[in-house]
Each structure stands twice: as C-alpha cells, then as structure tokens.
Amino acid sequence: MAKLKVDGKEIEVPDHFTLLQACEEAGAEVPRFCFHERLSVAGNCRMCLIEVKGGPPKPAASCAMGVRDVRGGPNGELPEVFTNTPMVKKAREGVMEFLLINHPLDCPICDQGGECDLQDQAMAFGMDASRYTENKRAVEDKYIGPLVKTVMNRCIHCTRCVRFTTEVGGISELGLIGRGEDAEITTYLEHAMTSELQGNVIDLCPVGALTSRPFAFTARPWELGKTESIDVMDAVGSAIRVDTRGREVMRIMPRVNEAVNEEWISDKTRFIWDGLKTQRLDRPYVRRDGRLQPASWSEAFAAIKTAVSATNGNSIGAIAGDLASVEEMYALKELLTALGSQNLDCRQDGAKLDPSLGRASYIFNPTIEGIEQADALLLIGANPRYEAAVMNARIRKRWRRGNFPIGVIGEGGDMRYGYEYLGAGTDTLSDLVNGSHGFLEKLRNAKKPMIIVGSGALMRDDAEGVLAAAASLAASVGAVSEEWNGFGVMHTAASRVGGLDLGFVPGPNGSNAATMLRSMDVLFLLGADEMEFTSKHAKFTGYIGSHGDAGAHHADVILPGATYTEKSGTWVNLEGRVQMGNRAGFAPGEAREDWAILRALSDVLGKKLPFDSLSQLRAKLYAAYPHFADLDGIASGTADDIATLAKKPVSLGKSGFASTIKDFYLTNPIARASAVMAECSALARNNFQAAAE
C-alpha cells in the first residue's frame, strides 16, 4: 500500500494503482478518453492531466504515472497531487480544444448523443470557444461488419477499440495507421470483424465513431425504459440491461458483474433483440385436418384434456428447452407428477448428466472468477470460444498473465489463445488417466489445475465413462481438494443447471428425451426446439413456447409463451449461481407467461397446482429447494461428489469429441428469428469457406 495526498486529502491505495485511480479513490473526478481499467495504458488523449507537487512545472498524465512514481517532500512529507488547480484547468481546456479541432458538429444526428463522453467532458472541462479556423479533415468510413457502424470523422484516436480487440478479443482486427493528420483507425484491408465479442467496442468508444449498426437512428437513450436482467443466450448468465420503448425491446447492453461477465457480453447477447419480435407465437393453435389453425385458449386446453384423458401417466412426458426458467420447469414438473408421470427431461441434447451424483458433478466448480486463480487448464470436448464466449475472454485474460499451460482434447481450432493440442478423443484422455502423456506433468506441477468437460464430451453414448475418466484425472492431479475444486462442466443451455437442480430428469421408471420423442402418447415441449424431430413418433404433442420454430412446427397444440425479456424468472448459470431476470415488457397478443399457462392447464386437467401467483409459486419452490432463494449465491458441490464420480466404471468409445455448436449465431429460436444473427451467420460461413480454400 502507498500513502499520498490528493487535493489535500490523505489516502492509502495499493502501490500498483495509477495516479488516476488514486485520485478517483479520493473522490476527485478526473476526465479521460483513452484510459480504461480493463485495458492496457496508452496515454493517448492527455485529458487526465493533473499537477504533481514538486514535479516538473507542467501537468502530468495521471493514467500513465503510478503512485510509486511520485516522491514525497525532503522532510518526509507525503507525495501530493492536485486535480483542480488553474494550471490543470488551463491544460485540460487546451487538450479539449485540440480534440475538437477535427471533430465534426454531428451532435444532433449522432447515435452517441446523450451517452457521449466527449459531449459530457466538453461541457465540464472544455472552453466555450475555439481559436482554430482551419478546415476540418475528413476520414473515409470503414465497413467492419454488420454489427458495428463507423463514422470515422468523429474518431479521436483513443485506441480503446484497438486494445480491446487485441487484448480481450484475442485477434488484431483493428489498428492505427499513419501519423499526425493522416492517422486513422482501420482494418487496413477492409473486411468484417470476426470476434464474437466485437460489439463491446460500441460501449468502449467514447465518441460516436463506433456505434451499433442495427440500433442506428431508432431511438434516443432518454426515450428508453431500462430493466436489469440476465442473459440466456448461453449458460454464462451475463448481467444485462434491457432497454425498451413501449412494448418493444430496442437494445440490450451489458451490466458490470465482476464475478461473471465483468463488463463484456457476446454479440449474440447484444444483438439478439430483433429476434424477440419476429416469428412470434401470439395466439393458441390446434392442428385440424393436418394443419395448425388459430384457436381459443379453451379450445387448445380442451384438445390437451382429450389427449391426456385417453392415456395414463406412463405415456405422458415433458421435455424442457434451453431457455426455460426454473419457475416454469417447477410448475411443469409438479403437473406431470400430479398426472402420475416420471417422464421428465431437461437435457434435450441427450447430455449424460445425473443430479443423483451430486451437484459438483454437473456445475462449473472453479467458478468463472476462479479461472484467474488457476495455473493449468485441460479442455475436454469443449470450445469456450463458441460455447461461452465471455468465459473464453476470462481464460484468455489468465493466459495473457503467463505461466498458464492449456491442453485441448477435441476439435481444437482458433480459441484466441495459445494451447497445446493433445488429441481428438478418448485415446488421448485414456493416456492422461493412465499416466502416459507428457501434458500430465504440467497438470501435476500446477497448484490449482483446472479440468473443463464440455458438451462435446457429454452427448455421446460413452459420456458417463468420459465424465468418470475426467473426474478420475482431476483427482489424480490434485485438481480437487477442500481448498480448490478445479473440475468443471461447461454447459451451453441457460436452463440446464436449474433443471438438474430441480431433478427435472427421468424418474426410476421414466424415459429420457429421445425415447419420449419416439414413444409418448402425450408429450409436452417447454420451448424444446433443438431435437431431431424427424424421429418424432409421439402421438400428441403440446408446445409451450414463444417462437414458431421446429418444436411448434411438429406440435398438435401450441400454447404461446413469453420470452426471457417478458417474464420474471430464475436461471442458474453454469457455475451454479442463482440469478433472477426481470420483466422488461409484455408478450404480444394472447401470449402469457409459461408458469401461468401451466397453472391454467392444470385446472382444466383436474390437477390444480397449489399456487395462483408467481410469488406463491416461488414460496413453494423455495420451500422444496431452499438454495433457489439465495440470489447471486452458489451452493457449491463437495469434493466427495467428484471422488464418487471418479470411482464409476470407465468404458470409452474410439471416436473424437465434436463441438455441439455448429453455428454460434443460430443456437436457439430467438437467434434463428433474428435477421442480424442470420447475416452474421452467413458472413461467418463465407469466411470459413474462404479460409478453407
């Protein structure tokens, strides 16, 4: 720790702080454009000037000077800095004057208006006039893809975007070329950016040079209602803010959550919003004469009642989809139990995970924040770049610090960091378990090794053996102890951990998802759209969901539900963190929240569920599963769970591990309804084909 004075106030801060951070710790406001806490220091904009007592008779850039660089007085006085002296005021006004020399007068038509750092700081720290009368320079706008719009005349060369793509995104797609008046940010050879995190440069840009292309000219920030919620596009559970105007979602922004997403979100999370209003189911449908036709709620419920009455509980099943909240899965489970059925499954992709083996066997035990403590990593059948893009940035962040060997068993590919490719499948895993592979020493020498098992290893016939082998390896290299649990399962579905916590899996005599699809007399699909419906032979199918996707096309009755922005719901992310999303708008037409649909249906079926409101449902849920009441808490698994799993018999096939994400941009019904995601998907496909050629 280091002590110093800021504007006469004595403070103590860590000695690795910059003077800018120290000043802010003391409560002083220091303007900046180029400095960002999560990026390297550039010192480009010079806006953060302060006066250092006893230093040179000129202002100093506080972002580029550390607290350990300032010296105290000759008699032991503390180092002292000032943020509001006449010298500092004059210097900042001069810098602002320079920054505005070439900046165009675009404020009335600029999408950044109302959220622009340059506007705010020009008002607070700038002058009311300029001494420059020369013509402004012009810079050609660049095409960098369908997500980020450029107006490069506005650029002030803070290089935040360059540093983000290089350091966090892991690919040098933007750079600064030229000198002086000819300097400009560009992709050099004009092409679309390929990073799955590129949309974050929109938030980082302190001026209107980089803005959201899909959001351009649609709304002003002060028109929008802002709702804090949780993302469900993957299993990470990123903290988001949903901005709405009336009933319409206009954009999705990140919120800071240091434990999960820091302040980044993936492009799928950010730009999915146009899919929330297209291909929507806004009224019930009943299949008549081979065609789905509009119906009333009572007609739809009557059709379901007729089908249920004609069979027994053993022939009724339910499959929960990837976006389902805990509340609706709980309601559906209670309804199926009341009907005498044990046929439940939240694993529509066929993942071989069993809650009876303990919570540690299916959550990401090290936690996302814990990645930064690990000192070796083995990925088994996982590609975090596509399966959990924000978590991949956290792995890269740890890798950039050095001394972090990464081994990959599976497909490999560009993961945005260096790694050692060990092999394609189970043979390599067997070698590691048997102690005959070179990478084993790196795991053994690590104090906190981490082993991640991805969905590519969990959807196979031998998945139980793979999971047991990975647990055995974790135990043998010291990845699991009382102080550190480095065994983690990486999910791709937002609903998966919550469903497993609920026990939304087949009972002792129940059927799994694939069997239900082939054999049930009555099958309920709760937003389940990712299955192979060509094998569907279930006699009667009821679909509860928000979009007209694959599940709805194969249904006999459709009950229109709400999307994640249209309901208050609980989701549990891959590390087992309980999170609650809030309703930002209302479902269109006659669509209703899923739990309310199930409550009404239970009344018609004569199995009335014991709650009439969401608060009553949650009271029942919390009584049965207390850990759901601990919002933002993680009910951690135990090392004993992993030890038990490691003792399971290991029987492995011979095939390699294949990633389950074939197209990052089209993984769920909302994404497939999005025109922006379709454009990104086509572009990624073309880039892949061009690279292959």
XYZ file of C-alpha atoms in Angstrom:
693
model
C 0.000 0.000 0.000
C 1.067 3.596 -0.609
C 0.043 6.854 1.049
C -0.360 10.179 -0.721
C -2.413 13.356 -0.683
C -4.965 14.241 -3.339
C -6.212 17.837 -3.195
C -5.164 17.911 0.450
C -6.937 14.665 1.355
C -4.738 11.852 2.666
C -5.484 8.405 1.224
C -3.927 4.949 1.159
C -4.110 2.891 -2.037
C -2.410 -0.231 -3.466
C 1.001 0.671 -4.856
C 0.138 -0.672 -8.307
C -2.566 1.994 -8.777
C -2.133 4.745 -11.309
C -2.459 8.325 -10.104
C -5.774 8.493 -11.950
C -7.150 5.599 -9.912
C -5.746 7.117 -6.722
C -7.446 10.439 -7.471
C -10.763 8.703 -8.059
C -10.311 6.752 -4.828
C -10.049 10.126 -3.093
C -13.302 11.264 -4.684
C -11.807 13.571 -7.323
C -13.202 13.476 -10.843
C -10.517 13.078 -13.489
C -11.646 13.170 -17.140
C -10.268 10.588 -19.558
C -10.893 9.160 -23.009
C -8.207 6.563 -23.626
C -7.823 5.077 -20.135
C -9.909 2.007 -19.263
C -9.429 -0.169 -16.191
C -9.531 -3.428 -18.168
C -7.193 -2.370 -20.982
C -3.506 -1.553 -21.113
C -2.417 2.067 -20.629
C -1.989 4.032 -23.853
C -1.668 7.653 -22.698
C -3.061 8.950 -25.991
C -5.681 11.549 -25.149
C -3.862 13.569 -22.426
C -7.200 14.572 -20.939
C -6.385 13.192 -17.487
C -3.755 15.837 -16.712
C -3.039 16.659 -13.054
C -0.410 18.665 -11.169
C 2.229 16.822 -9.134
C 3.715 18.856 -6.282
C 7.472 19.027 -6.504
C 7.381 17.649 -10.026
C 8.165 19.416 -13.296
C 6.361 22.732 -13.857
C 3.912 21.164 -16.273
C 0.878 18.914 -15.926
C 1.335 15.111 -15.864
C -0.840 12.408 -17.457
C -2.294 10.636 -14.420
C -3.144 7.431 -16.324
C 0.495 6.796 -17.259
C 2.066 7.581 -13.881
C 1.864 5.189 -10.935
C 1.606 6.121 -7.272
C 5.043 4.564 -6.759
C 6.465 7.081 -9.282
C 5.746 10.185 -7.174
C 8.103 11.322 -4.446
C 7.372 12.957 -1.137
C 8.959 16.086 0.341
C 12.510 16.316 1.713
C 11.285 16.132 5.309
C 9.165 13.031 4.901
C 6.043 14.802 3.637
C 3.618 12.647 1.675
C 3.572 12.901 -2.122
C 0.875 15.364 -3.169
C -1.141 15.799 -6.357
C -3.794 18.322 -7.387
C -6.686 17.836 -9.799
C -8.268 21.301 -9.860
C -5.546 23.979 -9.947
C -5.515 26.775 -12.553
C -2.656 25.024 -14.373
C -4.686 21.794 -14.617
C -7.828 23.654 -15.737
C -5.965 25.521 -18.477
C -4.196 22.340 -19.652
C -7.461 20.361 -19.912
C -9.125 23.179 -21.824
C -6.225 23.161 -24.249
C -6.414 19.389 -24.729
C -10.164 19.556 -25.332
C -9.581 22.326 -27.862
C -7.126 20.088 -29.712
C -9.516 17.110 -29.629
C -12.275 19.185 -31.180
C -10.152 20.627 -34.000
C -11.259 17.931 -36.436
C -14.360 16.609 -34.667
C -17.461 17.269 -36.807
C -20.550 19.072 -35.494
C -22.632 15.885 -35.690
C -24.210 16.012 -32.225
C -27.837 16.473 -33.418
C -27.645 13.402 -35.671
C -25.128 11.281 -33.765
C -26.286 7.999 -32.222
C -23.966 8.571 -29.288
C -25.902 11.707 -28.316
C -26.946 11.516 -24.680
C -24.288 8.885 -23.899
C -21.223 10.636 -25.295
C -18.154 11.085 -23.105
C -16.882 13.814 -25.431
C -20.099 15.820 -25.008
C -20.063 15.431 -21.240
C -16.405 16.294 -20.788
C -16.501 19.198 -23.234
C -19.259 20.674 -21.073
C -17.439 20.016 -17.804
C -13.803 20.664 -18.700
C -13.756 22.436 -22.078
C -13.889 26.034 -23.310
C -16.797 27.890 -24.862
C -14.810 28.898 -27.958
C -12.054 27.659 -30.249
C -9.113 29.533 -31.710
C -8.912 27.253 -34.749
C -10.453 28.362 -38.017
C -8.822 25.892 -40.433
C -10.887 23.322 -42.337
C -11.584 20.026 -40.607
C -10.043 16.889 -42.056
C -12.230 14.112 -43.440
C -11.751 10.357 -42.964
C -13.484 7.696 -45.015
C -15.876 5.436 -43.110
C -14.866 1.789 -42.880
C -17.004 -1.319 -43.277
C -16.151 -3.569 -40.333
C -19.222 -5.823 -40.403
C -22.988 -5.852 -39.906
C -22.816 -5.109 -36.176
C -20.620 -2.034 -35.742
C -21.271 1.156 -37.686
C -18.349 3.532 -38.282
C -18.270 7.319 -38.683
C -14.536 7.782 -38.545
C -14.592 11.587 -38.862
C -15.521 11.551 -35.175
C -12.617 9.342 -34.049
C -10.212 10.913 -31.522
C -7.677 8.043 -31.707
C -8.069 6.900 -28.110
C -7.310 3.325 -29.399
C -9.681 1.676 -26.910
C -11.164 -0.397 -29.742
C -7.697 -1.454 -30.930
C -6.637 -2.518 -27.449
C -9.904 -4.356 -26.812
C -9.810 -6.479 -29.970
C -6.142 -7.295 -29.431
C -6.081 -7.882 -25.690
C -9.588 -9.114 -24.794
C -10.932 -10.340 -28.138
C -7.663 -12.068 -28.971
C -7.460 -11.039 -32.614
C -5.778 -7.936 -34.064
C -8.563 -6.799 -36.368
C -8.309 -3.055 -35.769
C -5.197 -0.899 -35.783
C -3.975 2.674 -36.111
C -2.066 3.539 -39.283
C -0.493 6.787 -40.465
C 0.962 9.677 -38.500
C -0.233 13.104 -37.492
C -3.140 14.343 -39.589
C -3.135 11.110 -41.611
C -3.607 8.810 -38.595
C -6.747 6.676 -38.675
C -8.220 3.544 -37.126
C -8.860 0.857 -39.719
C -8.912 -2.849 -40.504
C -6.282 -1.970 -43.158
C -7.680 -4.413 -45.718
C -11.370 -3.618 -45.385
C -13.223 -6.655 -44.044
C -15.768 -7.589 -41.407
C -14.549 -8.253 -37.881
C -14.805 -11.885 -36.799
C -14.670 -11.680 -32.999
C -17.722 -12.939 -31.085
C -17.168 -10.019 -28.687
C -16.770 -7.207 -31.220
C -19.934 -5.369 -30.104
C -18.182 -4.318 -26.902
C -16.199 -1.691 -28.839
C -19.509 0.216 -29.124
C -19.586 0.666 -25.346
C -15.876 1.432 -25.200
C -15.885 4.165 -27.865
C -16.043 7.492 -26.002
C -17.304 9.357 -29.097
C -19.710 8.390 -31.891
C -17.092 6.823 -34.166
C -18.253 3.248 -33.428
C -21.968 2.741 -32.835
C -24.488 -0.080 -33.123
C -25.495 -0.586 -36.747
C -28.807 -2.398 -36.006
C -29.773 0.236 -33.410
C -28.774 3.224 -35.564
C -31.373 6.012 -35.786
C -34.088 4.033 -33.969
C -34.246 5.689 -30.530
C -32.581 8.156 -28.182
C -31.324 6.890 -24.812
C -33.616 9.182 -22.810
C -36.680 7.634 -24.511
C -35.901 4.159 -23.256
C -37.003 2.310 -20.156
C -34.127 0.371 -18.606
C -34.554 -3.016 -16.925
C -31.759 -5.017 -15.287
C -31.901 -8.672 -16.241
C -29.935 -11.828 -17.042
C -28.850 -13.173 -20.436
C -29.971 -16.667 -21.513
C -28.223 -16.996 -24.878
C -25.641 -19.257 -23.237
C -25.073 -20.723 -19.789
C -22.757 -17.975 -18.519
C -25.605 -15.829 -17.164
C -24.156 -12.440 -18.145
C -25.635 -9.401 -16.424
C -27.533 -7.298 -18.970
C -29.741 -4.240 -19.216
C -32.765 -4.428 -21.499
C -33.787 -1.066 -22.986
C -37.394 -0.828 -24.130
C -39.673 1.746 -25.726
C -43.286 0.890 -25.029
C -43.647 -2.862 -25.552
C -40.641 -3.138 -27.856
C -37.099 -4.126 -26.908
C -34.797 -1.628 -28.608
C -31.372 -2.824 -27.491
C -29.503 -4.947 -24.943
C -26.495 -3.627 -23.039
C -24.062 -5.180 -20.526
C -24.046 -4.539 -16.788
C -20.945 -4.844 -14.649
C -20.712 -8.117 -12.739
C -17.128 -8.827 -11.734
C -17.910 -12.426 -10.784
C -19.426 -13.381 -14.144
C -19.016 -11.215 -17.250
C -17.011 -8.252 -15.895
C -18.491 -5.696 -18.319
C -18.440 -7.659 -21.586
C -21.217 -9.521 -23.394
C -21.148 -11.626 -26.547
C -22.529 -10.372 -29.864
C -25.329 -12.916 -29.707
C -26.430 -11.499 -26.360
C -26.202 -7.888 -27.561
C -27.833 -8.106 -30.985
C -30.479 -10.785 -30.473
C -33.233 -8.259 -29.786
C -34.717 -8.092 -33.285
C -35.478 -11.828 -32.978
C -37.695 -11.096 -29.969
C -40.391 -9.605 -32.200
C -40.298 -11.799 -35.317
C -41.696 -15.308 -35.830
C -43.640 -14.858 -32.588
C -46.475 -17.086 -31.429
C -49.181 -14.670 -30.287
C -52.260 -16.938 -30.114
C -53.028 -20.622 -29.460
C -53.140 -23.077 -32.366
C -54.722 -26.512 -32.725
C -53.925 -28.957 -35.529
C -57.065 -29.746 -37.514
C -57.117 -31.744 -40.754
C -53.322 -31.889 -40.712
C -52.877 -28.109 -40.390
C -52.279 -25.810 -37.444
C -55.202 -23.413 -37.191
C -55.858 -20.491 -34.796
C -57.927 -21.419 -31.761
C -59.055 -20.011 -28.430
C -57.361 -20.881 -25.145
C -60.330 -23.012 -24.102
C -60.221 -24.970 -27.389
C -56.480 -25.568 -27.009
C -56.862 -26.715 -23.401
C -59.797 -28.952 -24.362
C -57.686 -30.675 -27.044
C -54.961 -31.357 -24.475
C -57.503 -32.618 -21.944
C -58.937 -35.043 -24.520
C -55.476 -36.441 -25.281
C -54.472 -36.733 -21.615
C -57.762 -38.422 -20.693
C -57.177 -41.107 -23.328
C -53.906 -42.337 -21.789
C -52.170 -42.864 -18.445
C -49.238 -41.240 -16.663
C -46.699 -43.722 -18.018
C -47.343 -42.453 -21.543
C -47.178 -38.733 -20.748
C -43.844 -36.940 -20.915
C -42.308 -33.465 -20.816
C -39.092 -32.023 -22.240
C -37.773 -28.611 -21.158
C -35.870 -26.458 -23.641
C -32.645 -24.498 -23.304
C -34.200 -21.131 -22.385
C -36.740 -22.282 -19.767
C -36.714 -20.611 -16.344
C -36.740 -22.515 -13.068
C -40.305 -21.410 -12.249
C -41.926 -22.901 -15.340
C -39.906 -26.110 -15.108
C -41.015 -26.457 -11.495
C -44.666 -25.911 -12.483
C -44.380 -28.450 -15.305
C -42.714 -30.996 -13.032
C -45.484 -30.608 -10.440
C -48.140 -31.042 -13.133
C -46.518 -34.191 -14.570
C -46.108 -35.626 -11.070
C -49.799 -34.984 -10.417
C -50.610 -36.827 -13.665
C -48.594 -39.828 -12.437
C -45.686 -39.422 -14.860
C -41.957 -39.849 -14.263
C -41.070 -38.946 -17.838
C -39.232 -35.635 -17.443
C -36.051 -34.402 -19.076
C -34.298 -31.031 -19.285
C -31.449 -32.489 -21.375
C -32.943 -32.247 -24.858
C -29.454 -32.631 -26.370
C -29.012 -36.000 -24.618
C -26.245 -34.921 -22.224
C -25.432 -37.710 -19.758
C -25.579 -35.756 -16.506
C -27.303 -37.091 -13.424
C -28.178 -34.958 -10.372
C -28.064 -38.090 -8.203
C -24.252 -37.937 -8.478
C -24.186 -34.639 -6.579
C -24.159 -31.008 -7.638
C -20.384 -30.946 -8.132
C -20.756 -33.460 -10.972
C -22.609 -31.009 -13.235
C -21.614 -27.441 -12.313
C -18.520 -25.388 -13.106
C -16.943 -25.781 -9.685
C -13.904 -23.455 -10.063
C -16.353 -20.568 -10.814
C -15.770 -18.117 -13.642
C -13.877 -15.725 -11.389
C -11.806 -18.682 -10.156
C -10.316 -19.118 -13.652
C -7.924 -16.298 -12.779
C -6.516 -18.376 -9.882
C -5.853 -21.499 -11.963
C -2.349 -22.256 -13.223
C -3.031 -25.078 -15.717
C -6.031 -25.972 -17.841
C -7.266 -29.028 -19.717
C -10.249 -28.701 -22.073
C -12.067 -31.957 -22.892
C -14.609 -31.761 -25.719
C -15.102 -28.030 -25.142
C -14.671 -24.953 -27.303
C -15.308 -21.990 -24.985
C -14.962 -19.509 -27.857
C -18.359 -20.578 -29.226
C -19.951 -22.258 -26.223
C -19.255 -19.492 -23.669
C -17.638 -16.532 -25.435
C -17.451 -14.266 -22.375
C -15.904 -17.026 -20.282
C -13.379 -17.575 -23.063
C -12.278 -13.952 -22.613
C -11.649 -14.740 -18.932
C -9.485 -17.750 -19.921
C -7.556 -15.515 -22.326
C -7.133 -12.907 -19.580
C -5.497 -15.551 -17.372
C -3.396 -16.856 -20.286
C -2.003 -13.368 -21.008
C -0.567 -13.205 -17.475
C 1.702 -16.111 -18.398
C 2.615 -19.457 -16.829
C -0.710 -20.994 -17.808
C -0.340 -24.159 -19.930
C -3.540 -25.079 -21.771
C -4.181 -28.532 -23.241
C -7.050 -29.335 -25.613
C -8.649 -32.699 -26.352
C -11.229 -32.352 -29.111
C -11.651 -30.374 -32.309
C -9.284 -27.522 -31.463
C -9.344 -24.545 -33.834
C -8.638 -20.879 -33.113
C -9.613 -20.285 -29.491
C -7.981 -16.824 -29.329
C -5.088 -18.011 -27.150
C -2.202 -20.406 -27.449
C -2.672 -24.022 -26.409
C -1.164 -27.457 -26.804
C -3.291 -29.742 -28.961
C -3.199 -33.152 -27.296
C -5.523 -35.248 -29.442
C -9.002 -35.665 -30.851
C -10.737 -38.000 -28.452
C -10.856 -40.772 -25.897
C -7.455 -42.315 -26.694
C -5.722 -39.158 -25.506
C -7.924 -38.968 -22.417
C -7.071 -42.598 -21.606
C -3.360 -41.834 -21.931
C -3.691 -38.965 -19.458
C -5.654 -41.082 -16.996
C -3.113 -43.906 -17.292
C -0.187 -41.534 -16.750
C 1.447 -41.946 -20.143
C 1.053 -38.452 -21.609
C 3.524 -35.570 -21.378
C 0.912 -32.929 -20.507
C 0.149 -34.817 -17.305
C 3.279 -33.392 -15.650
C 2.086 -29.833 -16.283
C -1.175 -30.628 -14.526
C 0.596 -32.316 -11.628
C 3.042 -29.437 -11.192
C 0.237 -26.888 -11.034
C -1.005 -25.747 -7.631
C -4.533 -25.159 -8.926
C -5.090 -27.216 -12.091
C -8.447 -26.951 -13.832
C -10.222 -29.529 -15.998
C -13.217 -28.452 -18.085
C -15.542 -31.031 -19.641
C -17.638 -29.597 -22.474
C -20.903 -30.647 -24.049
C -18.970 -32.264 -26.922
C -17.907 -34.943 -24.442
C -21.276 -35.241 -22.705
C -23.647 -36.008 -25.589
C -22.073 -39.304 -26.588
C -23.059 -42.856 -25.785
C -19.922 -43.193 -23.642
C -20.406 -39.792 -21.941
C -20.725 -41.315 -18.463
C -17.361 -43.008 -18.925
C -15.785 -39.783 -20.226
C -17.108 -37.853 -17.220
C -15.819 -40.526 -14.827
C -12.418 -40.563 -16.546
C -12.181 -36.756 -16.312
C -13.109 -36.878 -12.612
C -10.506 -39.592 -12.036
C -7.889 -37.459 -13.790
C -8.892 -34.421 -11.704
C -8.481 -36.410 -8.511
C -5.097 -37.817 -9.556
C -3.536 -34.432 -10.435
C -4.793 -32.682 -7.306
C -7.461 -30.595 -9.022
C -9.983 -31.411 -6.287
C -9.350 -30.664 -2.632
C -11.005 -28.885 0.272
C -9.436 -25.565 -0.789
C -9.795 -25.834 -4.580
C -12.213 -27.657 -6.862
C -10.902 -27.379 -10.414
C -13.345 -29.841 -12.004
C -15.905 -28.017 -14.116
C -18.660 -28.913 -16.569
C -19.291 -26.307 -19.268
C -22.932 -26.142 -20.353
C -24.371 -24.389 -23.374
C -28.024 -24.153 -22.207
C -29.180 -21.475 -19.750
C -31.821 -23.787 -18.262
C -29.631 -26.855 -17.739
C -28.231 -26.392 -14.234
C -31.575 -25.138 -12.913
C -33.327 -28.171 -14.407
C -30.810 -30.579 -12.897
C -31.141 -28.834 -9.531
C -34.908 -29.382 -9.742
C -34.459 -33.025 -10.620
C -36.140 -32.452 -13.987
C -34.810 -35.804 -15.199
C -36.466 -39.203 -15.685
C -37.628 -40.967 -12.516
C -36.768 -44.613 -11.749
C -39.107 -45.868 -14.470
C -39.050 -42.752 -16.646
C -37.919 -42.254 -20.233
C -35.308 -39.800 -21.455
C -35.889 -37.054 -24.038
C -35.009 -39.101 -27.130
C -37.214 -42.020 -26.035
C -40.109 -39.683 -25.212
C -39.934 -38.117 -28.648
C -40.403 -41.548 -30.203
C -42.898 -43.211 -27.889
C -45.168 -40.970 -25.770
C -48.920 -40.746 -26.234
C -48.846 -37.169 -24.925
C -45.666 -35.083 -24.997
C -45.235 -31.557 -23.629
C -42.432 -29.455 -25.108
C -41.482 -26.454 -22.953
C -39.625 -24.456 -25.579
C -37.736 -27.571 -26.723
C -36.662 -26.879 -30.325
C -33.168 -28.363 -30.642
C -34.148 -32.026 -31.014
C -34.125 -34.313 -34.039
C -37.833 -34.117 -34.859
C -37.516 -36.415 -37.870
C -37.539 -39.282 -35.334
C -40.702 -37.988 -33.646
C -43.462 -40.597 -33.300
C -45.206 -39.209 -30.209
C -48.950 -39.294 -30.876
C -49.945 -35.927 -29.405
C -47.570 -33.020 -28.798
C -48.290 -29.813 -26.935
C -45.786 -26.997 -27.411
C -45.409 -24.131 -24.934
C -43.066 -21.516 -26.318
C -42.533 -18.106 -27.815
C -41.395 -18.684 -31.410
C -42.603 -20.624 -34.427
C -39.537 -22.840 -34.580
C -39.042 -26.599 -35.023
C -40.948 -27.590 -31.867
C -44.003 -25.567 -32.856
C -43.994 -26.977 -36.410
C -44.288 -30.513 -35.061
C -46.902 -29.736 -32.406
C -50.596 -30.619 -32.326
C -51.419 -27.792 -29.928
C -49.436 -24.569 -29.487
C -49.737 -22.501 -26.323
C -47.972 -19.112 -26.848
C -45.489 -18.262 -24.109
C -43.201 -15.379 -23.169
C -39.527 -14.767 -23.936
C -36.931 -14.106 -21.242
C -37.433 -10.330 -21.526
C -41.198 -10.698 -20.999
C -41.233 -12.521 -17.672
C -39.616 -12.506 -14.293
C -37.719 -15.752 -13.953
C -34.878 -17.515 -12.187
C -31.971 -19.035 -14.080
C -28.933 -20.850 -12.708
C -25.734 -20.327 -14.668
C -23.094 -22.969 -15.376
C -21.222 -22.305 -12.117
C -24.440 -22.870 -10.123
C -25.088 -19.164 -9.447
C -28.790 -18.419 -8.900
C -29.819 -15.293 -10.829
C -33.123 -13.563 -11.452
C -34.166 -11.856 -14.671
C -36.793 -9.118 -14.616
C -39.641 -8.439 -16.991
C -38.862 -5.584 -19.369
C -42.034 -5.778 -21.487
C -45.127 -7.826 -22.175
C -45.705 -10.769 -24.506
C -47.598 -9.981 -27.736
C -51.235 -10.792 -28.404
C -52.678 -13.603 -26.319
C -49.305 -14.989 -25.240
C -48.836 -15.457 -21.496
C -46.054 -16.296 -19.057
C -45.295 -20.013 -19.167
C -45.949 -20.740 -15.490
C -49.388 -19.090 -15.786
C -50.216 -21.255 -18.822
C -49.326 -24.399 -16.875
C -51.342 -23.245 -13.848
C -54.427 -22.680 -16.047
C -53.901 -26.001 -17.848
C -53.646 -27.877 -14.539
C -57.095 -26.567 -13.577
C -58.592 -27.870 -16.843
C -56.918 -31.273 -16.342
C -58.343 -31.537 -12.825
C -54.886 -31.424 -11.203
C -54.898 -27.846 -9.970
C -51.444 -26.621 -8.943
C -51.281 -25.087 -5.443
C -50.417 -21.506 -6.419
C -52.217 -18.586 -8.066
C -49.398 -16.088 -8.417
C -45.683 -16.005 -9.137
C -44.928 -15.130 -5.510
C -46.919 -18.162 -4.317
C -45.117 -20.379 -6.828
C -41.752 -19.122 -5.589
C -42.763 -19.726 -1.984
C -43.455 -23.398 -2.867
C -40.244 -23.582 -4.904
C -38.089 -22.156 -2.108
C -39.664 -24.482 0.436
C -38.806 -27.517 -1.701
C -35.411 -26.252 -2.961
C -34.081 -23.630 -0.497
C -30.939 -22.749 -2.468
C -33.045 -21.022 -5.181
C -33.874 -18.299 -2.650
C -30.188 -17.332 -2.346
C -29.930 -14.930 -5.282
C -26.413 -14.490 -6.668
C -25.251 -17.248 -4.352
C -23.625 -20.541 -5.307
C -24.488 -23.714 -3.441
C -21.140 -25.360 -4.080
C -20.666 -29.050 -4.639
C -18.359 -31.139 -2.495
C -15.094 -32.871 -3.274
C -16.763 -36.133 -2.238
C -19.097 -35.861 -5.257
C -16.110 -35.830 -7.604
C -14.466 -38.692 -5.726
C -17.640 -40.767 -6.085
C -17.838 -39.924 -9.779
C -14.203 -40.912 -10.273
C -14.961 -44.426 -8.975
C -17.565 -45.060 -11.652
C -16.645 -47.681 -14.248
C -14.951 -46.202 -17.296
C -15.943 -47.514 -20.707
C -14.811 -45.350 -23.606
C -15.520 -45.465 -27.327
C -12.991 -44.624 -30.015
C -14.423 -41.550 -31.733
C -13.222 -37.966 -31.315
C -15.025 -35.213 -29.432
C -17.066 -32.937 -31.709
C -18.302 -29.495 -30.679
C -22.064 -29.235 -30.261
C -22.193 -25.628 -31.523
C -22.229 -25.791 -35.305
C -23.220 -22.145 -35.762
C -22.528 -19.695 -32.936
C -25.160 -17.242 -34.137
C -28.110 -19.656 -34.578
C -28.334 -21.734 -31.415
C -31.911 -21.097 -30.257
C -35.342 -19.994 -31.570
C -34.793 -16.299 -30.781
C -31.457 -16.300 -32.619
C -32.925 -18.071 -35.638
C -35.684 -15.444 -35.816
C -33.118 -12.605 -35.871
C -32.201 -11.056 -39.226
C -28.991 -9.663 -37.713
C -27.909 -13.099 -36.496
C -28.735 -14.585 -39.917
C -26.457 -12.009 -41.572
C -23.660 -12.732 -39.097
C -24.074 -16.469 -39.657
C -23.858 -16.110 -43.444
C -20.761 -13.921 -43.113
C -19.059 -16.388 -40.748
C -19.869 -19.238 -43.138
C -18.375 -17.346 -46.089
C -15.255 -16.505 -44.084
C -14.852 -20.171 -43.130
C -15.211 -21.298 -46.734
C -12.736 -18.650 -47.924
C -10.228 -19.757 -45.285
C -10.687 -23.394 -46.313
C -9.973 -22.560 -49.938
